[in-house]
Structure formats: structure tokens, C-alpha cells
mmCIF file of C-alpha atoms in Angstrom:
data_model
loop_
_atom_site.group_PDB
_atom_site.id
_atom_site.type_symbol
_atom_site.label_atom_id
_atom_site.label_comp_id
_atom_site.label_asym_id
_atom_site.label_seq_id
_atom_site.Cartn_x
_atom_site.Cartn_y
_atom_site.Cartn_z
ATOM 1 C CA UNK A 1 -120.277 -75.773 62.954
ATOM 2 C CA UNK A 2 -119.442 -74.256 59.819
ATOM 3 C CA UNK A 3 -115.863 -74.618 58.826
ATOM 4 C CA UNK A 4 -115.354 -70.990 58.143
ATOM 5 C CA UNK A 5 -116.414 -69.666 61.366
ATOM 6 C CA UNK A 6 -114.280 -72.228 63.291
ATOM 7 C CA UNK A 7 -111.379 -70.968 61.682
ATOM 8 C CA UNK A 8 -112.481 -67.526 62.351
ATOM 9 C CA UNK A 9 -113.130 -68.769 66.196
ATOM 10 C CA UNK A 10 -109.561 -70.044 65.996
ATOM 11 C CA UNK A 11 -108.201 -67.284 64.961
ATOM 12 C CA UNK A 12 -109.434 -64.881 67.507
ATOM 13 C CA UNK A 13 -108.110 -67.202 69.925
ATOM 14 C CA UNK A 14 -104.936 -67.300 68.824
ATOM 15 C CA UNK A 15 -104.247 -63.644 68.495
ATOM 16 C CA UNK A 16 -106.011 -63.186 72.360
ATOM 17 C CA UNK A 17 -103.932 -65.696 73.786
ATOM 18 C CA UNK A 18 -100.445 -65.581 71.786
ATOM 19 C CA UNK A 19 -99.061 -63.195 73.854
ATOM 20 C CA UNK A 20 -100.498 -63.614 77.014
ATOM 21 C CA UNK A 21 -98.561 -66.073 79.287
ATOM 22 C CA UNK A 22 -101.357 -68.854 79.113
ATOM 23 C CA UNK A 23 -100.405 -70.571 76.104
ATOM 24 C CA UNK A 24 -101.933 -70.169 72.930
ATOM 25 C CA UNK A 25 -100.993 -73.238 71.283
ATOM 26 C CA UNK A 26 -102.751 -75.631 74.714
ATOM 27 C CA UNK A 27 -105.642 -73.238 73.819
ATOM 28 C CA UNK A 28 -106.299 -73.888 70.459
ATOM 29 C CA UNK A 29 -105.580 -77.676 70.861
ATOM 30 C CA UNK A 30 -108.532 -78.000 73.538
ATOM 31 C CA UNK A 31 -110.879 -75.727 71.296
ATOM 32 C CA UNK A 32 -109.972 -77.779 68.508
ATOM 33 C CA UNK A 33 -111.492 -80.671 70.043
ATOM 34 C CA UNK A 34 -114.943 -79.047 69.809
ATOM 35 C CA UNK A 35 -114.287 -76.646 66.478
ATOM 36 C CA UNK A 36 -112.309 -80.249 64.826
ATOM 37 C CA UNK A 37 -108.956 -80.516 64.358
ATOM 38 C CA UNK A 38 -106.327 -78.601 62.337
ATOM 39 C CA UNK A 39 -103.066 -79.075 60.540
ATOM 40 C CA UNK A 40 -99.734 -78.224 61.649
ATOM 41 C CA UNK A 41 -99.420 -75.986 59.010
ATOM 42 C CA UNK A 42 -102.839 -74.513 60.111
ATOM 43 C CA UNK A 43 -101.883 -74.161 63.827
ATOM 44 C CA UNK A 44 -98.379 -72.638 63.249
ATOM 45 C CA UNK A 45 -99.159 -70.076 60.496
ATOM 46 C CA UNK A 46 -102.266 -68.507 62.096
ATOM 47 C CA UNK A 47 -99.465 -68.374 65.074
ATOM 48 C CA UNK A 48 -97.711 -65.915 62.383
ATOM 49 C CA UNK A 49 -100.622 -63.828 62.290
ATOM 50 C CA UNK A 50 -100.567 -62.649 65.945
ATOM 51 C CA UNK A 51 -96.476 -62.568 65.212
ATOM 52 C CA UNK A 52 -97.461 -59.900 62.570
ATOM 53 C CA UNK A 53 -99.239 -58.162 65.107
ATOM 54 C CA UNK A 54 -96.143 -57.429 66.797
ATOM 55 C CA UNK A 55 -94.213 -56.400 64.163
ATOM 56 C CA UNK A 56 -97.094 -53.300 63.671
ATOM 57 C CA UNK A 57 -97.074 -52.628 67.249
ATOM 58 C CA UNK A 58 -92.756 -52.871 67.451
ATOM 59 C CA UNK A 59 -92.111 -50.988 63.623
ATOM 60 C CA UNK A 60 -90.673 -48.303 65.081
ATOM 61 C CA UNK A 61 -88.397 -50.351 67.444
ATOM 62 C CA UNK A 62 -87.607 -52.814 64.403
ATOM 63 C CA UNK A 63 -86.741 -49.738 62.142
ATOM 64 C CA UNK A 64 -84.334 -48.343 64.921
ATOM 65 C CA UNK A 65 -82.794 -51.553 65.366
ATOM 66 C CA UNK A 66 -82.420 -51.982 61.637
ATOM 67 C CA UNK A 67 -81.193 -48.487 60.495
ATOM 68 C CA UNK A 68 -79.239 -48.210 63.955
ATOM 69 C CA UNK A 69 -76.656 -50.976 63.836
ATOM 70 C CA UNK A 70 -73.473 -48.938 64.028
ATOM 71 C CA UNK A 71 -74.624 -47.646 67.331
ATOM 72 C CA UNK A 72 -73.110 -50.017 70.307
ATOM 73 C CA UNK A 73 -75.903 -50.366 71.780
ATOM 74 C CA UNK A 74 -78.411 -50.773 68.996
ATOM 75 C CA UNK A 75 -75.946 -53.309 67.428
ATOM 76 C CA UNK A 76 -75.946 -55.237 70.935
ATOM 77 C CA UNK A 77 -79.340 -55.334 71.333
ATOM 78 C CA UNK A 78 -79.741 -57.163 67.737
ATOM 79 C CA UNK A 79 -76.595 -59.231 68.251
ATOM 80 C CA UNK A 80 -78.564 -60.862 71.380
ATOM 81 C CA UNK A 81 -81.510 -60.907 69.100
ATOM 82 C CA UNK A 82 -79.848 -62.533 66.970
ATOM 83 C CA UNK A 83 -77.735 -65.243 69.299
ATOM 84 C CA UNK A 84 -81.307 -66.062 71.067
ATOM 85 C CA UNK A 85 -83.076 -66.821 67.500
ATOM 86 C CA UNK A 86 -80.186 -68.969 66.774
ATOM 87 C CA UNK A 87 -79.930 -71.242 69.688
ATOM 88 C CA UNK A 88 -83.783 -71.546 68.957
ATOM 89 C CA UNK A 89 -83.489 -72.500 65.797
ATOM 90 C CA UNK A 90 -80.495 -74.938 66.031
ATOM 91 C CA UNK A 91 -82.064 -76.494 69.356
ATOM 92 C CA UNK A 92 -85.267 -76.305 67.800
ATOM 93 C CA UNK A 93 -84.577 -78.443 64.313
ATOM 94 C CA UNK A 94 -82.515 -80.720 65.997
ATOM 95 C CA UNK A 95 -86.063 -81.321 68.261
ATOM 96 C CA UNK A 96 -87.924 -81.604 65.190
ATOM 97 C CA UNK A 97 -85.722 -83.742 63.494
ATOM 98 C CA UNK A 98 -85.574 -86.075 66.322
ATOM 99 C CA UNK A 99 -88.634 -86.306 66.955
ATOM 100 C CA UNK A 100 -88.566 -84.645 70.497
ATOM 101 C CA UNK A 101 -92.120 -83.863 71.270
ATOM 102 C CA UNK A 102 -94.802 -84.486 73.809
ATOM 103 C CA UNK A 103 -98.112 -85.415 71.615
ATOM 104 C CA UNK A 104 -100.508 -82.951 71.776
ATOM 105 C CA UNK A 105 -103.377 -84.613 73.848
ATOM 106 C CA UNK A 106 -104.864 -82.631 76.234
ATOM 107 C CA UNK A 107 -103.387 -84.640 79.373
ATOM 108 C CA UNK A 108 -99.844 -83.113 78.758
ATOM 109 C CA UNK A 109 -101.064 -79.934 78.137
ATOM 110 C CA UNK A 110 -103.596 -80.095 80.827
ATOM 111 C CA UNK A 111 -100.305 -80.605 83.025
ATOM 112 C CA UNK A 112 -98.087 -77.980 81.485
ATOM 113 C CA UNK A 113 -100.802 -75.542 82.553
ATOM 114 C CA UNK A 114 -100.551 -76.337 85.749
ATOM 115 C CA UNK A 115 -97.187 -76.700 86.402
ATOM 116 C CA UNK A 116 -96.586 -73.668 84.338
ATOM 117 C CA UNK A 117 -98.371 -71.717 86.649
ATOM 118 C CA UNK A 118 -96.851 -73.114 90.070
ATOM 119 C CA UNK A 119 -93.528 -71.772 87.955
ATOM 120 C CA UNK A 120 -94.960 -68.182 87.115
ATOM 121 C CA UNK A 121 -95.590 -67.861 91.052
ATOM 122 C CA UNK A 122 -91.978 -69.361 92.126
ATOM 123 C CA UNK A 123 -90.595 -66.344 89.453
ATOM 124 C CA UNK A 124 -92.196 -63.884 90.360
ATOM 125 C CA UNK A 125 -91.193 -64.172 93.900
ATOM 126 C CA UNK A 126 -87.705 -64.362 93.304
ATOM 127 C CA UNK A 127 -87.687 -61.507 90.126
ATOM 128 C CA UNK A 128 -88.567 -59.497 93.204
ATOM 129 C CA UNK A 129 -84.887 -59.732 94.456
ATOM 130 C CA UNK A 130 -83.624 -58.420 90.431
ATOM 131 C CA UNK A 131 -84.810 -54.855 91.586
ATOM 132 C CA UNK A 132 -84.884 -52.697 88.822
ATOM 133 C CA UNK A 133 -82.518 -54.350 86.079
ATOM 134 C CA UNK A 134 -83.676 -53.887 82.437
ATOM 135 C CA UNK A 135 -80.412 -55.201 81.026
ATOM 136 C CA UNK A 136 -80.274 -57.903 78.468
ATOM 137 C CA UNK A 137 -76.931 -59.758 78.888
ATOM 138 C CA UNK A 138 -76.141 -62.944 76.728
ATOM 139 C CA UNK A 139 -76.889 -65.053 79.449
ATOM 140 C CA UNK A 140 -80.563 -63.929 78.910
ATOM 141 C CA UNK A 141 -80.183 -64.178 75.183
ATOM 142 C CA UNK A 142 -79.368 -67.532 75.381
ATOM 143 C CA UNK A 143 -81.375 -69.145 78.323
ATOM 144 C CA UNK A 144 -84.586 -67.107 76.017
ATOM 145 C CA UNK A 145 -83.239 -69.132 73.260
ATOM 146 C CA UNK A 146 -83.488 -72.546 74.715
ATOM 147 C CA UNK A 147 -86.519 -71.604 76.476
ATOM 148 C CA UNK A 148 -88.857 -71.255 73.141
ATOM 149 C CA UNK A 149 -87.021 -74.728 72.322
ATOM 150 C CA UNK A 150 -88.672 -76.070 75.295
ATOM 151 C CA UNK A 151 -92.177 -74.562 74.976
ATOM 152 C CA UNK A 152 -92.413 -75.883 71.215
ATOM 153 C CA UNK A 153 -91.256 -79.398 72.553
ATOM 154 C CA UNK A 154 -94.246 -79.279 75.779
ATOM 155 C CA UNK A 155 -97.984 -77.988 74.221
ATOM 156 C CA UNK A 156 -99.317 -75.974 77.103
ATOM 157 C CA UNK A 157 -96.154 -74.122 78.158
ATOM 158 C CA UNK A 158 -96.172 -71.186 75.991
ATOM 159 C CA UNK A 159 -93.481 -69.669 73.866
ATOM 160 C CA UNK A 160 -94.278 -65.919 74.809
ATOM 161 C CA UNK A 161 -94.729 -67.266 78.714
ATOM 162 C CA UNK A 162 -91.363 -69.426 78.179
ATOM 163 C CA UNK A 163 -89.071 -66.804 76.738
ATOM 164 C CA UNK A 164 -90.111 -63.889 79.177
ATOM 165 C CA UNK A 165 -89.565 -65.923 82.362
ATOM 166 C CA UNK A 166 -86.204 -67.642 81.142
ATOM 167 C CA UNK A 167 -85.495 -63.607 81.096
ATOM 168 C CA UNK A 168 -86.628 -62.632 84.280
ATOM 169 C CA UNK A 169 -84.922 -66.128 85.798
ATOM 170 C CA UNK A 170 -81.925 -65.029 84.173
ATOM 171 C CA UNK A 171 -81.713 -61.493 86.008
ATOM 172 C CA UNK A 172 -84.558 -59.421 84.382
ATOM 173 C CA UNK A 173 -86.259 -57.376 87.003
ATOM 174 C CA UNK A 174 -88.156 -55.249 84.755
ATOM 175 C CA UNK A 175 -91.105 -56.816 83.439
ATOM 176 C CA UNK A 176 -91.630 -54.519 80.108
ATOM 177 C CA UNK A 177 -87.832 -55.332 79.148
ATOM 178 C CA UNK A 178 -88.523 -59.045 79.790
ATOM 179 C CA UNK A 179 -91.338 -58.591 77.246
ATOM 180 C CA UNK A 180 -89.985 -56.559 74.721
ATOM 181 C CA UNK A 181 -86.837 -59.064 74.066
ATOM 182 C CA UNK A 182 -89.318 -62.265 74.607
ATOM 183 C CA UNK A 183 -91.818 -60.634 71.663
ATOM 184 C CA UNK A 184 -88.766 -59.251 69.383
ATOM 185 C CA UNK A 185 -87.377 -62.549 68.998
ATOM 186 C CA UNK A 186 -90.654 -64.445 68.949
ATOM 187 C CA UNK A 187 -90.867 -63.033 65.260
ATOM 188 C CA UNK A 188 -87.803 -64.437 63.738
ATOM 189 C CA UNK A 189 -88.640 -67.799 65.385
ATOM 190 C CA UNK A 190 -92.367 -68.147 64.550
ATOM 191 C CA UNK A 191 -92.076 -66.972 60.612
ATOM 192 C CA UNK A 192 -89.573 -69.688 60.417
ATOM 193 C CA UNK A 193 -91.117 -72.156 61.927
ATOM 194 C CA UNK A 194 -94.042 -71.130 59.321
ATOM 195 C CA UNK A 195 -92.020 -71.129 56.657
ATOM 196 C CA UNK A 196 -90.191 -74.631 57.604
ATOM 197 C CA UNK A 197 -94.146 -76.165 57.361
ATOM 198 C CA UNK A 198 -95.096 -74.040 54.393
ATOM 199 C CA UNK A 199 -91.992 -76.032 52.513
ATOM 200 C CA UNK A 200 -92.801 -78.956 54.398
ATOM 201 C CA UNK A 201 -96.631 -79.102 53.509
ATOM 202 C CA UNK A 202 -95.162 -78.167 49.929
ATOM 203 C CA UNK A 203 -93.113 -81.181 49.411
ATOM 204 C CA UNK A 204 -95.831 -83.773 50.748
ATOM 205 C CA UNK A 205 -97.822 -82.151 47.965
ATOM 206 C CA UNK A 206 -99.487 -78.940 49.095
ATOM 207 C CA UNK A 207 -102.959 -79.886 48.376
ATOM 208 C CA UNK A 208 -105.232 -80.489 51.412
ATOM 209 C CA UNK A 209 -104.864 -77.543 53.404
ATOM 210 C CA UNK A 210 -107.914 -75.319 52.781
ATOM 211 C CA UNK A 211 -106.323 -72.240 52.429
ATOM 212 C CA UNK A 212 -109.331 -69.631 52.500
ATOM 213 C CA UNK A 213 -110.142 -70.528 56.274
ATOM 214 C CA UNK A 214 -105.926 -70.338 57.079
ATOM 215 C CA UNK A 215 -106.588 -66.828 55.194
ATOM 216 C CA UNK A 216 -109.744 -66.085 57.463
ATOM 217 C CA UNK A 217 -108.073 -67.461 60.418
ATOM 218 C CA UNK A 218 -104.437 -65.584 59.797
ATOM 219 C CA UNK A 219 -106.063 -61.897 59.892
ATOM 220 C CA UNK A 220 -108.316 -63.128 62.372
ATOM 221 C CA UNK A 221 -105.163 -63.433 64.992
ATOM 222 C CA UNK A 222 -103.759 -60.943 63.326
ATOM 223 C CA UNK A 223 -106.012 -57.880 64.482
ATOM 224 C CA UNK A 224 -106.834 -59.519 67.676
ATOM 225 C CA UNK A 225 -103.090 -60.137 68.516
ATOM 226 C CA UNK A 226 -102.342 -56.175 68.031
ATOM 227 C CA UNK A 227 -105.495 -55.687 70.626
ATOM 228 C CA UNK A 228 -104.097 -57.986 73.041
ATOM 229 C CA UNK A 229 -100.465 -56.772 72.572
ATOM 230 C CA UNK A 230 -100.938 -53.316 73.222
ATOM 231 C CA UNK A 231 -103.002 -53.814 76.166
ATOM 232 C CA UNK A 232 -100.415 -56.499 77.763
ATOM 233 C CA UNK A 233 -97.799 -53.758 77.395
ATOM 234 C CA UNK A 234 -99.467 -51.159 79.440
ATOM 235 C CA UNK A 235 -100.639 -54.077 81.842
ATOM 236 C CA UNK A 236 -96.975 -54.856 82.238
ATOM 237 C CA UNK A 237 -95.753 -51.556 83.192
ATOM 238 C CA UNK A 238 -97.736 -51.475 86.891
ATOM 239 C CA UNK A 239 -98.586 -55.385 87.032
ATOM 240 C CA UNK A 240 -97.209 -58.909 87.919
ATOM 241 C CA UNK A 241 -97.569 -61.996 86.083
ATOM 242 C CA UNK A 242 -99.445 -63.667 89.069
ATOM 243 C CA UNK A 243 -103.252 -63.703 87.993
ATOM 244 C CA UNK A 244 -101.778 -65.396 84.582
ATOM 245 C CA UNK A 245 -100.611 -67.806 86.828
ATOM 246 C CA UNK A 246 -103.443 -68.749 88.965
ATOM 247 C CA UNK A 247 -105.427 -69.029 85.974
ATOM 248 C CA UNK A 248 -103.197 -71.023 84.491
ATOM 249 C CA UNK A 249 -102.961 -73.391 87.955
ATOM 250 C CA UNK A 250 -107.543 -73.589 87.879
ATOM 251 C CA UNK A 251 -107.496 -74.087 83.667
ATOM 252 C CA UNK A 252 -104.812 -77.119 83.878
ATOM 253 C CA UNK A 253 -106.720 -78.528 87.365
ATOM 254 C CA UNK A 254 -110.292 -78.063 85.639
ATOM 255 C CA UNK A 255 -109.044 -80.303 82.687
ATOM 256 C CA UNK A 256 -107.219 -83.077 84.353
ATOM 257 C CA UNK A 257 -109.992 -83.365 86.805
ATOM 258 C CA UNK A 258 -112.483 -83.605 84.105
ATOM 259 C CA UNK A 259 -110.662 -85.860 81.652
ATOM 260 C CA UNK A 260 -111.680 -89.321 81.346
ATOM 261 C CA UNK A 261 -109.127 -92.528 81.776
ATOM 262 C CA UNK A 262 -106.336 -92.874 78.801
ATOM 263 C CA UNK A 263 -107.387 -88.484 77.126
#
């Protein structure tokens, strides 16, 4: 296939599944094994462009936040932002650093599928017992925190699917305020983590990535990612989590039943 129009593939399936609690990062990794593989750098920043997505769709939230500061509860609000992006970030380097990461085969993300799902169900049933409680405490700043720590260090769990059910697990009855914190501190956290393998790719000399298909691939996930956003949003407002999770449970048992010995 051409090279171009894999990109452009992987884009759309990046901004389509970014947000969506299936995980967009075990998605791309088993497409990539029929479209070829892709760079860190590749996978991460086209991850920005579905990011960017949600800074269009939240720029009026993000302005009120930003302009709003010496209101209590606007200042809260971005304080917890702000405590949750920095437990991901300190967690998350010293991961990096270390070296703490599953490979990303399809085995352990055929697994984190799975498992991920049996854990949307088990959630769900006991977010029921939360009632109606939008409130964002630090408690749910913080577990949201570690949680995107753990979905980067597992391919298959999902960072959006991570950081909204450490929320609800943490008290968060409401669904759409679950979302909204998981998505407003996604973008922090993912144009870091770009930017930490922009310098990265930089300093090992910055010279193999083919930057025209990122370019293709980046707006790519970029319109599709405000598509799938705003439709997630409304679907959250009168909806569980629960079909996510069965196909989550049938994707993950589909692959490990058809891998061969040693994938």
C-alpha cells in the first residue's frame, strides 16, 4: 500500500478511536501490522492531532478556565488540572526513564483489551451507587493522574478509557464530568509527551521520520477526532460505557484466539 494513504488510514484511526474508551494506541499497533510499522514519534504526535481536536471542541471551556482564575471555583478546577498533569508527568518520566513498559506486541495488548473491558463492566456497576456526583475532588485529580501513567506503561488500556474510570472509581457518578476532566487533562499530557519525542527524535538526529505522511496523518486525526468527540459527548449524556466494554471483551478474545504461538 502506498505510504501516504497508510498514514492517512492511520490517522483516521487515531482521531476515531482516541477518545473512545477502546484504545487508540492497541488500535493503531494491530493496523500497523498490515499498513507497516511506525515510529514513536509517528504514533505519539498523530495522538496530538486528535488532542487538538479537543482543544477546538473545549475553547470556550479552556478560555474560561484561563481568563477565570480568580474565581474559586474556576481556580480549583485548574489547580486539579493541574495536580493530575503533574503526577502524570512525574510518574510518567520516571516510567520512561526506567524503562517501565510492556512491549507493544499484540499479545499484551490483545490482553489489555480484554481485561479492560471485564473492568469497564465491574465500574459501571458500582458508579451506579455515586448517584449523581459531578464533583472533582483531589482524590480524583490524582488517582486520573496515575491512571494515564498506567495506560502509557500497558498498550491496549487506553489513556482517555484510563483517566475517566480512575474518575468514576474515585466517586464520579456523572459520566459527562468524568469526561470532561479525563479530556482536559489529556491535552497537557499528550503535547508533552509529543514534545519529549520531538526533542528526543531531535537529538538522535532528526532525519528519518518522513514528515509529510506525520503531516497527512496529524490533520487526518485531527478532523476525525473533533467528529468523534462531539458525538461521544452527547452519547455520554443518556449512555453507559458498557457496549465499549463488550467490544472491547470480543476485540481482545478475537486476537488472542487467533494469534499464533510466541505473537
Amino acid at each position: 500500500m502506498n505510504d501516504l494513504l497508510a498514514a492517512l488510514l492511520l490517522g483516521i484511526l487515531e482521531g476515531l478511536t482516541e477518545f473512545l474508551p477502546i484504545s487508540s494506541t492497541g488500535h493503531l499497533l494491530i493496523a500497523q501490522h498490515w499498513l507497516g510499522a511506525r515510529s514513536d514519534l509517528f504514533n505519539i504526535a498523530i495522538q496530538s492531532g486528535a488532542i487538538l481536536a479537543i482543544t477546538l471542541v473545549y475553547r470556550q471551556r479552556i478560555w474560561s478556565l484561563a481568563t477565570g482564575w480568580q474565581q474559586p471555583a474556576q481556580r480549583d478546577y485548574l489547580l486539579k488540572l493541574s495536580a493530575a498533569f503533574a503526577v502524570t508527568a512525574v510518574l510518567g518520566l520516571a516510567a520512561k526513564l526506567g524503562g517501565v513498559e510492556l512491549p507493544e506486541t499484540v499479545t499484551p495488548v490483545a490482553w489489555a483489551l480484554l481485561l479492560g473491558g471485564v473492568a469497564i463492566l465491574l465500574i459501571e456497576r458500582r458508579a451506579r451507587h455515586f448517584g449523581d456526583i459531578a464533583e472533582i475532588t483531589w482524590k480524583v485529580a490524582l488517582v486520573v493522574g496515575a491512571a494515564q501513567v498506567v495506560a502509557g506503561v500497558f498498550p491496549g488500556t487506553s489513556r482517555s478509557a484510563a483517566a475517566i474510570f480512575a474518575a468514576m472509581l474515585a466517586g464520579v457518578g456523572r459520566r459527562p464530568a468524568a469526561t470532561e476532566f479525563a479530556f482536559l487533562v489529556g491535552i497537557p499530557t499528550m503535547f508533552a509527551a509529543t514534545g519529549y519525542e520531538v526533542l528526543r527524535h531531535l537529538m538522535e538526529g532528526g532525519d528519518a521520520e518522513a514528515w509529510g505522511e506525520l503531516a497527512v496523518a496529524f490533520v487526518a486525526a485531527t478532523i476525525t477526532g473533533f467528529i468523534a468527540v462531539r458525538w461521544l459527548l452527547g452519547y455520554v449524556k443518556g449512555h453507559t460505557f458498557v457496549p465499549f466494554a463488550w467490544y472491547r471483551i470480543a476485540l481482545g478474545a478475537a486476537l488472542l484466539l487467533g494469534l499464533p504461538a510466541g505473537s
